[in-house]
Short mmCIF file of C-alpha atoms and ligand atoms in Angstrom, two decimals:
data_model
loop_
_atom_site.label_atom_id
_atom_site.label_comp_id
_atom_site.label_asym_id
_atom_site.label_seq_id
_atom_site.Cartn_x
_atom_site.Cartn_y
_atom_site.Cartn_z
CA MET A 1 -89.76 11.97 -148.64
CA VAL A 2 -91.00 8.81 -150.02
CA SER A 3 -93.44 7.69 -147.29
CA ARG A 4 -96.67 6.10 -148.43
CA ALA A 5 -99.12 7.69 -146.02
CA ARG A 6 -99.47 11.28 -146.86
CA ARG A 7 -101.77 13.36 -144.71
CA VAL A 8 -102.27 16.72 -146.23
CA THR A 9 -104.92 19.32 -146.46
CA CYS A 10 -105.93 20.75 -149.80
CA SER A 11 -104.17 24.20 -149.21
CA CYS A 12 -100.88 22.48 -149.03
CA HIS A 13 -101.12 21.53 -152.68
CA GLN A 14 -101.08 24.99 -154.13
CA PHE A 15 -98.21 27.36 -154.29
CA GLY A 16 -99.43 30.91 -154.17
CA PRO A 17 -98.99 33.57 -156.84
CA ASP A 18 -95.70 34.69 -155.23
CA GLY A 19 -94.64 31.10 -154.65
CA TYR A 20 -92.02 29.11 -156.58
CA ALA A 21 -92.74 28.90 -160.26
CA LEU A 22 -91.10 27.21 -163.14
CA ASN A 23 -91.74 28.00 -166.80
CA GLY A 24 -94.53 30.36 -165.59
CA LYS A 25 -96.32 27.68 -163.69
CA PRO A 26 -96.28 27.14 -159.89
CA LEU A 27 -94.49 24.05 -158.90
CA GLU A 28 -97.74 22.64 -157.67
CA ASP A 29 -100.92 23.96 -159.13
CA THR A 30 -103.42 21.19 -158.22
CA TYR A 31 -106.06 23.41 -156.72
CA GLU A 32 -106.30 25.68 -159.80
CA GLU A 33 -106.23 22.62 -162.15
CA TRP A 34 -109.16 21.21 -160.12
CA LYS A 35 -111.11 24.43 -160.13
CA ALA A 36 -110.87 24.61 -163.92
CA SER A 37 -112.04 20.91 -164.29
CA ARG A 38 -115.51 19.45 -164.82
CA PHE A 39 -115.16 17.82 -161.37
CA ALA A 40 -115.18 21.16 -159.57
CA ALA A 41 -118.17 22.22 -161.79
CA ALA A 42 -120.02 19.12 -160.74
CA GLY A 43 -119.20 19.77 -156.98
CA VAL A 44 -116.75 16.82 -156.66
CA GLN A 45 -114.34 17.84 -153.87
CA CYS A 46 -110.75 16.70 -153.21
CA GLN A 47 -111.90 14.56 -150.30
CA ASP A 48 -114.60 12.82 -152.41
CA CYS A 49 -111.87 11.10 -154.36
CA HIS A 50 -109.06 11.04 -151.91
CA MET A 51 -110.86 10.19 -148.72
CA PRO A 52 -113.96 8.10 -149.84
CA ASP A 53 -115.86 7.09 -146.65
CA ARG A 54 -114.09 10.00 -144.86
CA ARG A 55 -111.52 7.62 -143.70
CA HIS A 56 -108.48 9.60 -142.66
CA LEU A 57 -106.28 8.16 -145.45
CA TRP A 58 -105.12 10.21 -148.39
CA ARG A 59 -104.92 7.81 -151.32
CA GLY A 60 -102.70 8.97 -154.12
CA ILE A 61 -100.08 7.98 -156.69
CA HIS A 62 -98.64 5.07 -154.67
CA ASP A 63 -101.99 3.40 -154.74
CA ALA A 64 -102.41 1.22 -157.79
CA ASP A 65 -106.25 0.97 -157.57
CA MET A 66 -106.58 4.71 -157.09
CA VAL A 67 -104.45 5.39 -160.18
CA ARG A 68 -106.23 2.82 -162.18
CA GLY A 69 -109.60 4.22 -161.29
CA GLY A 70 -108.58 7.61 -162.53
CA LEU A 71 -107.69 6.40 -166.04
CA THR A 72 -109.31 4.82 -169.00
CA ILE A 73 -106.79 2.69 -170.88
CA THR A 74 -107.58 1.14 -174.19
CA LEU A 75 -105.75 -0.77 -176.91
CA ASP A 76 -107.21 -0.56 -180.41
CA ASP A 77 -106.19 -0.78 -184.04
CA ALA A 78 -103.18 1.22 -185.24
CA PRO A 79 -103.81 3.49 -188.22
CA SER A 80 -101.33 1.49 -190.27
CA ARG A 81 -100.35 -2.24 -190.36
CA VAL A 82 -97.21 -4.06 -191.21
CA PRO A 83 -97.80 -7.22 -193.31
CA GLY A 84 -97.38 -10.26 -191.00
CA GLY A 85 -96.36 -7.89 -188.20
CA VAL A 86 -97.98 -6.55 -185.08
CA ALA A 87 -99.82 -3.23 -184.75
CA ALA A 88 -101.88 -1.45 -182.12
CA ARG A 89 -102.46 1.80 -180.50
CA LEU A 90 -102.31 2.22 -176.73
CA VAL A 91 -104.39 5.14 -175.42
CA VAL A 92 -104.43 6.42 -171.80
CA GLU A 93 -107.05 9.05 -171.00
CA ASN A 94 -107.28 11.03 -167.81
CA SER A 95 -111.01 10.20 -167.26
CA GLY A 96 -111.17 10.46 -163.51
CA VAL A 97 -108.33 12.37 -161.96
CA GLY A 98 -109.58 15.78 -160.72
CA HIS A 99 -106.55 17.67 -161.92
CA ARG A 100 -103.46 16.94 -164.04
CA PHE A 101 -102.24 13.39 -164.13
CA PRO A 102 -99.72 12.79 -162.56
CA THR A 103 -100.06 15.55 -159.97
CA TYR A 104 -96.67 16.60 -159.14
CA VAL A 105 -93.03 16.68 -160.56
CA THR A 106 -92.06 13.52 -158.74
CA PRO A 107 -93.93 10.67 -160.63
CA LEU A 108 -93.32 9.44 -164.14
CA VAL A 109 -95.78 7.29 -166.10
CA LEU A 110 -94.61 5.44 -169.20
CA LEU A 111 -96.58 4.03 -172.05
CA ARG A 112 -94.46 1.13 -173.38
CA ALA A 113 -94.48 -1.19 -176.37
CA GLU A 114 -92.03 -3.95 -177.21
CA LEU A 115 -91.71 -7.26 -179.00
CA VAL A 116 -91.64 -10.37 -176.91
CA ASP A 117 -90.61 -13.99 -177.56
CA ALA A 118 -92.65 -17.09 -176.67
CA ALA A 119 -91.29 -17.04 -173.13
CA GLY A 120 -92.45 -13.45 -172.63
CA HIS A 121 -88.93 -11.94 -172.71
CA ALA A 122 -88.58 -8.58 -174.28
CA LEU A 123 -86.32 -8.35 -177.37
CA ALA A 124 -83.56 -5.88 -177.11
CA GLY A 125 -83.83 -2.80 -179.31
CA THR A 126 -87.55 -3.09 -179.90
CA ARG A 127 -88.84 -1.00 -176.96
CA VAL A 128 -90.57 2.24 -177.61
CA GLU A 129 -91.79 4.52 -174.77
CA ARG A 130 -93.81 7.64 -174.35
CA ARG A 131 -93.53 9.66 -171.11
CA ILE A 132 -96.25 11.33 -169.11
CA GLY A 133 -94.99 13.61 -166.53
CA ARG A 134 -93.57 16.97 -165.59
CA GLU A 135 -89.82 16.67 -165.80
CA VAL A 136 -87.71 19.19 -163.97
CA THR A 137 -83.97 19.26 -163.40
CA LEU A 138 -82.72 17.89 -160.14
CA ASP A 139 -81.94 21.28 -158.68
CA LEU A 140 -85.58 22.40 -159.59
CA GLU A 141 -84.12 25.16 -161.64
CA ARG A 142 -85.67 24.37 -164.93
CA GLU A 143 -88.67 22.58 -166.35
CA VAL A 144 -87.55 20.10 -169.05
CA SER A 145 -91.03 19.05 -170.27
CA ASP A 146 -94.54 18.92 -169.20
CA THR A 147 -96.60 16.11 -170.83
CA ARG A 148 -99.06 15.63 -168.02
CA LEU A 149 -102.68 15.12 -168.88
CA ALA A 150 -105.42 17.61 -167.85
CA PRO A 151 -108.82 16.06 -167.11
CA GLY A 152 -110.20 14.73 -170.38
CA GLU A 153 -106.83 14.73 -172.13
CA ARG A 154 -105.28 11.54 -173.58
CA ALA A 155 -101.81 10.25 -174.60
CA GLU A 156 -101.21 7.59 -177.11
CA LEU A 157 -98.48 5.34 -178.40
CA VAL A 158 -98.82 3.71 -181.86
CA TYR A 159 -96.59 0.62 -182.37
CA ALA A 160 -96.45 -1.22 -185.74
CA ARG A 161 -93.54 -3.52 -186.44
CA ALA A 162 -92.50 -6.70 -188.30
CA LEU A 163 -91.77 -9.66 -186.20
CA GLU A 164 -88.05 -10.39 -185.86
CA ASN A 165 -85.65 -12.75 -184.06
CA GLY A 166 -88.20 -15.09 -182.63
CA ALA A 167 -90.71 -12.47 -181.62
CA VAL A 168 -94.29 -13.78 -181.36
CA ALA A 169 -96.24 -10.74 -180.08
CA ALA A 170 -95.98 -7.15 -178.98
CA ARG A 171 -96.44 -6.31 -175.30
CA PHE A 172 -98.10 -2.99 -174.33
CA SER A 173 -97.90 -1.66 -170.80
CA VAL A 174 -98.51 1.31 -168.70
CA VAL A 175 -96.03 1.61 -165.85
CA VAL A 176 -96.11 4.09 -162.95
CA TYR A 177 -93.03 5.29 -161.09
CA PRO A 178 -94.31 7.32 -158.29
CA ASP A 179 -90.98 8.33 -156.99
CA ALA A 180 -89.02 8.82 -160.34
CA PHE A 181 -87.61 12.14 -159.34
CA TYR A 182 -86.27 10.84 -156.07
CA THR A 183 -84.73 7.83 -157.86
CA ALA A 184 -82.80 10.20 -160.21
CA PHE A 185 -81.98 12.46 -157.20
CA PHE A 186 -80.47 9.65 -155.13
CA GLU A 187 -78.58 8.22 -157.92
CA ALA A 188 -76.94 11.56 -158.51
CA LEU A 189 -76.23 11.93 -154.91
CA LEU A 190 -74.41 8.58 -154.89
CA ARG A 191 -72.44 9.40 -157.94
CA GLN A 192 -71.23 12.59 -156.25
CA GLY A 193 -70.46 10.62 -153.15
CA ALA A 194 -72.85 10.77 -150.25
CA GLY A 195 -70.14 10.29 -147.57
CA ARG A 196 -71.30 8.92 -144.24
CA GLY A 197 -75.03 8.95 -145.28
CA GLU A 198 -74.37 6.49 -148.08
CA ASP A 199 -76.19 3.54 -146.65
CA ASP A 200 -79.21 5.60 -145.96
CA VAL A 201 -79.18 6.96 -149.48
CA ARG A 202 -78.84 3.50 -150.89
CA ARG A 203 -81.82 2.25 -148.88
CA ALA A 204 -83.93 5.18 -149.87
CA LEU A 205 -82.98 4.68 -153.52
CA GLY A 206 -84.13 1.03 -153.17
CA GLU A 207 -87.46 2.11 -151.84
CA THR A 208 -88.07 4.57 -154.68
CA ARG A 209 -87.34 1.79 -157.18
CA ARG A 210 -89.66 -0.75 -155.48
CA SER A 211 -92.60 1.62 -155.56
CA ALA A 212 -93.06 1.20 -159.41
CA PHE A 213 -96.11 -0.75 -160.49
CA THR A 214 -97.84 -1.70 -163.75
CA VAL A 215 -101.43 -0.54 -164.25
CA PHE A 216 -102.02 -2.19 -167.55
CA GLU A 217 -100.42 -5.02 -169.60
CA ALA A 218 -101.58 -6.91 -172.72
CA ARG A 219 -100.08 -8.67 -175.63
CA VAL A 220 -101.10 -8.28 -179.25
CA LEU A 221 -100.67 -11.18 -181.70
CA PRO A 222 -99.90 -10.75 -185.47
CA THR A 223 -103.56 -11.68 -186.09
CA GLY A 224 -104.45 -8.52 -184.13
CA ARG A 225 -106.00 -10.59 -181.27
CA LEU A 226 -105.16 -9.94 -177.65
CA SER A 227 -103.59 -12.53 -175.45
CA PRO A 228 -103.09 -12.38 -171.69
CA PRO A 229 -99.66 -10.91 -170.68
C1 HEC B 1 -112.16 13.09 -159.47
C2 HEC B 1 -111.10 12.58 -158.36
C3 HEC B 1 -110.16 13.47 -157.90
C4 HEC B 1 -110.42 14.78 -157.38
C5 HEC B 1 -111.71 15.59 -157.35
C6 HEC B 1 -109.05 15.29 -156.86
N1 HEC B 1 -108.13 14.27 -156.97
FE1 HEC B 1 -106.21 14.35 -156.51
N2 HEC B 1 -105.87 12.52 -157.38
C7 HEC B 1 -106.81 11.72 -157.95
C8 HEC B 1 -106.17 10.50 -158.37
C9 HEC B 1 -106.83 9.39 -159.05
C10 HEC B 1 -104.82 10.64 -158.11
C11 HEC B 1 -103.68 9.65 -158.37
C12 HEC B 1 -102.93 9.98 -159.74
C13 HEC B 1 -102.12 11.24 -159.70
O1 HEC B 1 -101.21 11.33 -158.92
O2 HEC B 1 -102.45 12.17 -160.45
C14 HEC B 1 -104.64 11.86 -157.41
C15 HEC B 1 -103.38 12.42 -156.88
C16 HEC B 1 -103.28 13.53 -156.03
C17 HEC B 1 -102.12 13.89 -155.36
C18 HEC B 1 -100.78 13.17 -155.41
C19 HEC B 1 -100.75 12.43 -154.16
C20 HEC B 1 -99.51 11.62 -154.01
O3 HEC B 1 -99.64 10.46 -153.65
O4 HEC B 1 -98.44 12.11 -154.28
C21 HEC B 1 -102.40 15.17 -154.76
C22 HEC B 1 -101.43 15.93 -153.84
C23 HEC B 1 -103.80 15.45 -155.03
N3 HEC B 1 -104.29 14.40 -155.83
C24 HEC B 1 -104.39 16.58 -154.57
C25 HEC B 1 -105.67 16.82 -154.87
C26 HEC B 1 -106.38 18.13 -154.38
C27 HEC B 1 -105.68 19.18 -153.48
C28 HEC B 1 -107.70 18.12 -154.88
C29 HEC B 1 -108.65 19.24 -154.78
C30 HEC B 1 -108.26 20.55 -155.10
C31 HEC B 1 -107.78 16.91 -155.62
N4 HEC B 1 -106.65 16.16 -155.61
C32 HEC B 1 -108.91 16.47 -156.23
C33 HEC B 1 -108.15 11.99 -158.03
C34 HEC B 1 -108.81 13.14 -157.64
#
Protein backbone atom coordinates (compact mmCIF):
# COMPACT_ATOMS: atom_id res chain seq x y z
CA MET A 1 0.00 0.00 0.00
CA VAL A 2 2.82 2.38 0.69
CA SER A 3 5.48 0.96 -1.59
CA ARG A 4 7.63 3.47 -3.41
CA ALA A 5 7.93 1.85 -6.80
CA ARG A 6 4.61 2.08 -8.54
CA ARG A 7 4.32 0.55 -11.94
CA VAL A 8 1.07 1.47 -13.47
CA THR A 9 -0.36 2.13 -16.85
CA CYS A 10 -2.42 5.20 -17.60
CA SER A 11 -5.76 3.43 -17.71
CA CYS A 12 -5.42 2.41 -14.07
CA HIS A 13 -5.68 5.99 -13.01
CA GLN A 14 -9.17 6.69 -14.15
CA PHE A 15 -12.34 5.30 -12.64
CA GLY A 16 -14.97 4.88 -15.36
CA PRO A 17 -18.33 6.69 -15.49
CA ASP A 18 -19.97 3.83 -13.57
CA GLY A 19 -17.07 3.58 -11.16
CA TYR A 20 -16.81 4.73 -7.61
CA ALA A 21 -17.56 8.44 -7.19
CA LEU A 22 -17.62 10.83 -4.27
CA ASN A 23 -19.25 14.24 -4.33
CA GLY A 24 -20.00 13.71 -8.01
CA LYS A 25 -16.35 13.11 -8.91
CA PRO A 26 -14.71 9.76 -9.53
CA LEU A 27 -12.27 8.77 -6.81
CA GLU A 28 -9.53 9.12 -9.36
CA ASP A 29 -9.97 11.40 -12.35
CA THR A 30 -6.38 11.87 -13.46
CA TYR A 31 -6.90 11.14 -17.14
CA GLU A 32 -9.81 13.58 -17.54
CA GLU A 33 -7.90 16.25 -15.64
CA TRP A 34 -4.91 15.80 -17.91
CA LYS A 35 -7.10 15.85 -21.05
CA ALA A 36 -8.52 19.21 -20.01
CA SER A 37 -5.07 20.68 -19.31
CA ARG A 38 -2.69 22.67 -21.49
CA PHE A 39 -0.30 19.70 -21.31
CA ALA A 40 -2.62 17.46 -23.32
CA ALA A 41 -3.20 20.32 -25.79
CA ALA A 42 0.58 20.62 -26.20
CA GLY A 43 0.95 16.86 -26.72
CA VAL A 44 2.73 16.21 -23.41
CA GLN A 45 1.87 12.62 -22.48
CA CYS A 46 1.78 10.92 -19.08
CA GLN A 47 5.03 9.08 -19.84
CA ASP A 48 6.85 12.29 -20.83
CA CYS A 49 6.69 13.43 -17.21
CA HIS A 50 6.59 10.14 -15.39
CA MET A 51 9.07 8.11 -17.38
CA PRO A 52 11.53 10.63 -18.85
CA ASP A 53 14.21 8.61 -20.84
CA ARG A 54 11.57 5.80 -21.03
CA ARG A 55 13.14 4.24 -17.97
CA HIS A 56 10.63 1.85 -16.55
CA LEU A 57 10.20 3.78 -13.37
CA TRP A 58 7.09 5.71 -12.51
CA ARG A 59 8.10 8.77 -10.54
CA GLY A 60 5.39 10.33 -8.41
CA ILE A 61 4.46 11.93 -5.14
CA HIS A 62 7.17 10.10 -3.11
CA ASP A 63 9.88 11.69 -5.24
CA ALA A 64 10.86 15.12 -3.87
CA ASP A 65 12.53 16.26 -7.10
CA MET A 66 9.54 15.22 -9.16
CA VAL A 67 7.16 17.14 -6.88
CA ARG A 68 9.44 20.20 -6.74
CA GLY A 69 9.67 20.19 -10.53
CA GLY A 70 5.90 20.36 -10.81
CA LEU A 71 5.53 23.44 -8.61
CA THR A 72 6.53 27.08 -8.60
CA ILE A 73 6.90 28.25 -5.00
CA THR A 74 7.41 31.93 -4.18
CA LEU A 75 7.61 34.06 -1.10
CA ASP A 76 6.71 37.71 -1.58
CA ASP A 77 5.39 40.74 0.30
CA ALA A 78 2.23 40.38 2.32
CA PRO A 79 -0.55 42.84 1.53
CA SER A 80 -0.31 44.23 5.07
CA ARG A 81 2.54 44.63 7.53
CA VAL A 82 2.77 44.62 11.30
CA PRO A 83 5.10 47.37 12.61
CA GLY A 84 8.31 45.67 13.81
CA GLY A 85 6.82 42.27 12.98
CA VAL A 86 7.22 39.81 10.14
CA ALA A 87 5.00 39.50 7.10
CA ALA A 88 5.10 37.56 3.86
CA ARG A 89 2.96 35.63 1.44
CA LEU A 90 3.78 32.06 0.45
CA VAL A 91 2.42 31.02 -2.94
CA VAL A 92 2.39 27.51 -4.41
CA GLU A 93 1.43 27.20 -8.06
CA ASN A 94 0.75 24.02 -9.96
CA SER A 95 2.93 25.03 -12.88
CA GLY A 96 4.11 21.64 -14.08
CA VAL A 97 1.85 18.83 -12.87
CA GLY A 98 -0.23 17.55 -15.77
CA HIS A 99 -3.39 17.14 -13.67
CA ARG A 100 -4.57 18.10 -10.21
CA PHE A 101 -1.93 18.33 -7.51
CA PRO A 102 -1.75 16.19 -5.51
CA THR A 103 -3.16 13.44 -7.66
CA TYR A 104 -5.10 11.19 -5.38
CA VAL A 105 -6.86 11.17 -2.00
CA THR A 106 -3.84 9.77 -0.14
CA PRO A 107 -1.34 12.69 -0.04
CA LEU A 108 -1.62 15.93 1.87
CA VAL A 109 0.44 19.05 1.21
CA LEU A 110 0.73 21.78 3.84
CA LEU A 111 1.71 25.42 3.45
CA ARG A 112 3.02 26.36 6.88
CA ALA A 113 4.14 29.54 8.65
CA GLU A 114 5.32 29.93 12.25
CA LEU A 115 7.56 32.09 14.41
CA VAL A 116 10.99 30.72 15.31
CA ASP A 117 13.55 31.70 17.95
CA ALA A 118 17.28 32.24 17.36
CA ALA A 119 17.91 28.48 17.64
CA GLY A 120 15.32 27.77 14.95
CA HIS A 121 12.75 26.30 17.32
CA ALA A 122 9.13 26.94 16.48
CA LEU A 123 7.15 28.92 19.06
CA ALA A 124 4.06 27.12 20.31
CA GLY A 125 0.78 28.64 19.26
CA THR A 126 2.18 30.62 16.31
CA ARG A 127 1.70 28.04 13.56
CA VAL A 128 -0.75 28.61 10.74
CA GLU A 129 -1.35 26.02 8.03
CA ARG A 130 -3.21 25.74 4.79
CA ARG A 131 -4.02 22.33 3.34
CA ILE A 132 -3.85 21.25 -0.27
CA GLY A 133 -5.46 17.89 -0.80
CA ARG A 134 -8.62 15.91 -1.32
CA GLU A 135 -9.73 14.82 2.10
CA VAL A 136 -12.11 11.88 2.37
CA THR A 137 -13.39 9.98 5.39
CA LEU A 138 -11.45 6.84 6.29
CA ASP A 139 -14.27 4.61 5.04
CA LEU A 140 -14.22 6.49 1.68
CA GLU A 141 -17.90 7.27 2.22
CA ARG A 142 -17.68 11.02 2.09
CA GLU A 143 -15.54 13.81 0.67
CA VAL A 144 -14.63 16.28 3.40
CA SER A 145 -12.93 18.86 1.20
CA ASP A 146 -11.10 19.19 -2.09
CA THR A 147 -8.50 21.95 -2.25
CA ARG A 148 -6.23 20.35 -4.87
CA LEU A 149 -4.76 22.60 -7.52
CA ALA A 150 -5.68 22.15 -11.17
CA PRO A 151 -2.88 22.97 -13.64
CA GLY A 152 -2.24 26.72 -13.42
CA GLU A 153 -4.02 27.14 -10.07
CA ARG A 154 -2.33 28.49 -6.94
CA ALA A 155 -2.76 28.39 -3.19
CA GLU A 156 -1.44 31.03 -0.85
CA LEU A 157 -0.80 31.60 2.81
CA VAL A 158 -0.45 35.14 4.14
CA TYR A 159 1.27 35.49 7.50
CA ALA A 160 1.73 38.81 9.29
CA ARG A 161 2.57 38.80 12.99
CA ALA A 162 4.26 40.75 15.73
CA LEU A 163 7.37 39.11 17.18
CA GLU A 164 6.78 37.70 20.67
CA ASN A 165 8.56 35.61 23.32
CA GLY A 166 12.03 35.68 21.79
CA ALA A 167 10.96 35.11 18.20
CA VAL A 168 13.44 36.42 15.64
CA ALA A 169 11.86 35.42 12.33
CA ALA A 170 8.99 33.63 10.63
CA ARG A 171 9.63 30.31 8.95
CA PHE A 172 7.66 29.39 5.85
CA SER A 173 7.62 25.87 4.53
CA VAL A 174 5.83 23.53 2.17
CA VAL A 175 5.63 19.97 3.49
CA VAL A 176 4.44 16.92 1.57
CA TYR A 177 2.86 13.92 3.31
CA PRO A 178 2.57 11.38 0.48
CA ASP A 179 0.80 8.83 2.71
CA ALA A 180 -1.33 11.06 4.95
CA PHE A 181 -4.48 9.02 4.38
CA TYR A 182 -2.73 5.78 5.37
CA THR A 183 -1.25 7.42 8.46
CA ALA A 184 -4.73 8.35 9.67
CA PHE A 185 -6.05 4.94 8.63
CA PHE A 186 -3.41 2.98 10.57
CA GLU A 187 -3.78 5.24 13.60
CA ALA A 188 -7.52 4.55 13.64
CA LEU A 189 -6.88 0.83 13.24
CA LEU A 190 -4.54 0.79 16.26
CA ARG A 191 -7.05 2.75 18.33
CA GLN A 192 -9.68 0.13 17.56
CA GLY A 193 -7.22 -2.67 18.33
CA ALA A 194 -5.50 -4.39 15.42
CA GLY A 195 -5.22 -7.71 17.28
CA ARG A 196 -2.48 -10.09 16.12
CA GLY A 197 -1.59 -7.82 13.20
CA GLU A 198 -0.65 -4.99 15.51
CA ASP A 199 3.12 -5.13 14.97
CA ASP A 200 2.68 -5.00 11.20
CA VAL A 201 0.30 -2.08 11.44
CA ARG A 202 2.77 -0.23 13.68
CA ARG A 203 5.57 -0.80 11.19
CA ALA A 204 3.40 0.36 8.30
CA LEU A 205 2.37 3.42 10.28
CA GLY A 206 6.04 4.28 10.85
CA GLU A 207 6.69 4.05 7.10
CA THR A 208 3.84 6.38 6.25
CA ARG A 209 5.22 8.94 8.71
CA ARG A 210 8.79 8.68 7.45
CA SER A 211 7.79 9.36 3.87
CA ALA A 212 7.07 13.05 4.61
CA PHE A 213 9.47 15.61 3.15
CA THR A 214 9.92 19.37 2.85
CA VAL A 215 10.00 20.87 -0.66
CA PHE A 216 10.51 24.46 0.41
CA GLU A 217 11.75 26.30 3.50
CA ALA A 218 12.83 29.90 4.13
CA ARG A 219 12.93 32.39 6.99
CA VAL A 220 11.73 35.96 6.78
CA LEU A 221 13.28 38.56 9.10
CA PRO A 222 11.47 41.65 10.43
CA THR A 223 13.39 43.69 7.86
CA GLY A 224 11.54 41.72 5.19
CA ARG A 225 14.81 40.07 4.14
CA LEU A 226 15.16 36.34 3.68
CA SER A 227 17.62 34.23 5.60
CA PRO A 228 18.51 30.57 5.07
CA PRO A 229 16.36 28.11 7.07
C1 LIG B 1 3.46 17.80 -17.09
C2 LIG B 1 3.88 16.64 -16.30
C3 LIG B 1 2.87 15.55 -16.00
C4 LIG B 1 1.99 14.93 -16.87
C5 LIG B 1 1.76 15.22 -18.35
C6 LIG B 1 1.32 13.91 -16.10
N1 LIG B 1 1.75 13.92 -14.80
FE1 LIG B 1 1.14 12.68 -13.31
N2 LIG B 1 2.32 13.67 -11.97
C7 LIG B 1 3.19 14.71 -12.28
C8 LIG B 1 3.85 15.16 -11.06
C9 LIG B 1 4.87 16.30 -10.96
C10 LIG B 1 3.37 14.33 -10.01
C11 LIG B 1 3.74 14.38 -8.52
C12 LIG B 1 2.80 15.29 -7.78
C13 LIG B 1 1.40 14.73 -7.62
O1 LIG B 1 1.23 13.64 -7.05
O2 LIG B 1 0.45 15.39 -8.07
C14 LIG B 1 2.42 13.40 -10.62
C15 LIG B 1 1.73 12.40 -9.93
C16 LIG B 1 0.96 11.44 -10.52
C17 LIG B 1 0.41 10.28 -9.83
C18 LIG B 1 0.60 9.94 -8.36
C19 LIG B 1 1.67 8.93 -8.31
C20 LIG B 1 2.01 8.54 -6.92
O3 LIG B 1 3.19 8.49 -6.62
O4 LIG B 1 1.08 8.30 -6.12
C21 LIG B 1 -0.31 9.57 -10.74
C22 LIG B 1 -1.06 8.28 -10.51
C23 LIG B 1 -0.20 10.26 -12.02
N3 LIG B 1 0.57 11.39 -11.84
C24 LIG B 1 -0.78 9.82 -13.19
C25 LIG B 1 -0.69 10.49 -14.40
C26 LIG B 1 -1.40 10.08 -15.61
C27 LIG B 1 -2.27 8.84 -15.71
C28 LIG B 1 -1.10 11.00 -16.56
C29 LIG B 1 -1.63 11.09 -17.97
C30 LIG B 1 -3.08 10.97 -18.15
C31 LIG B 1 -0.18 11.97 -15.96
N4 LIG B 1 0.03 11.63 -14.66
C32 LIG B 1 0.36 13.05 -16.63
C33 LIG B 1 3.41 15.25 -13.54
C34 LIG B 1 2.71 14.91 -14.70
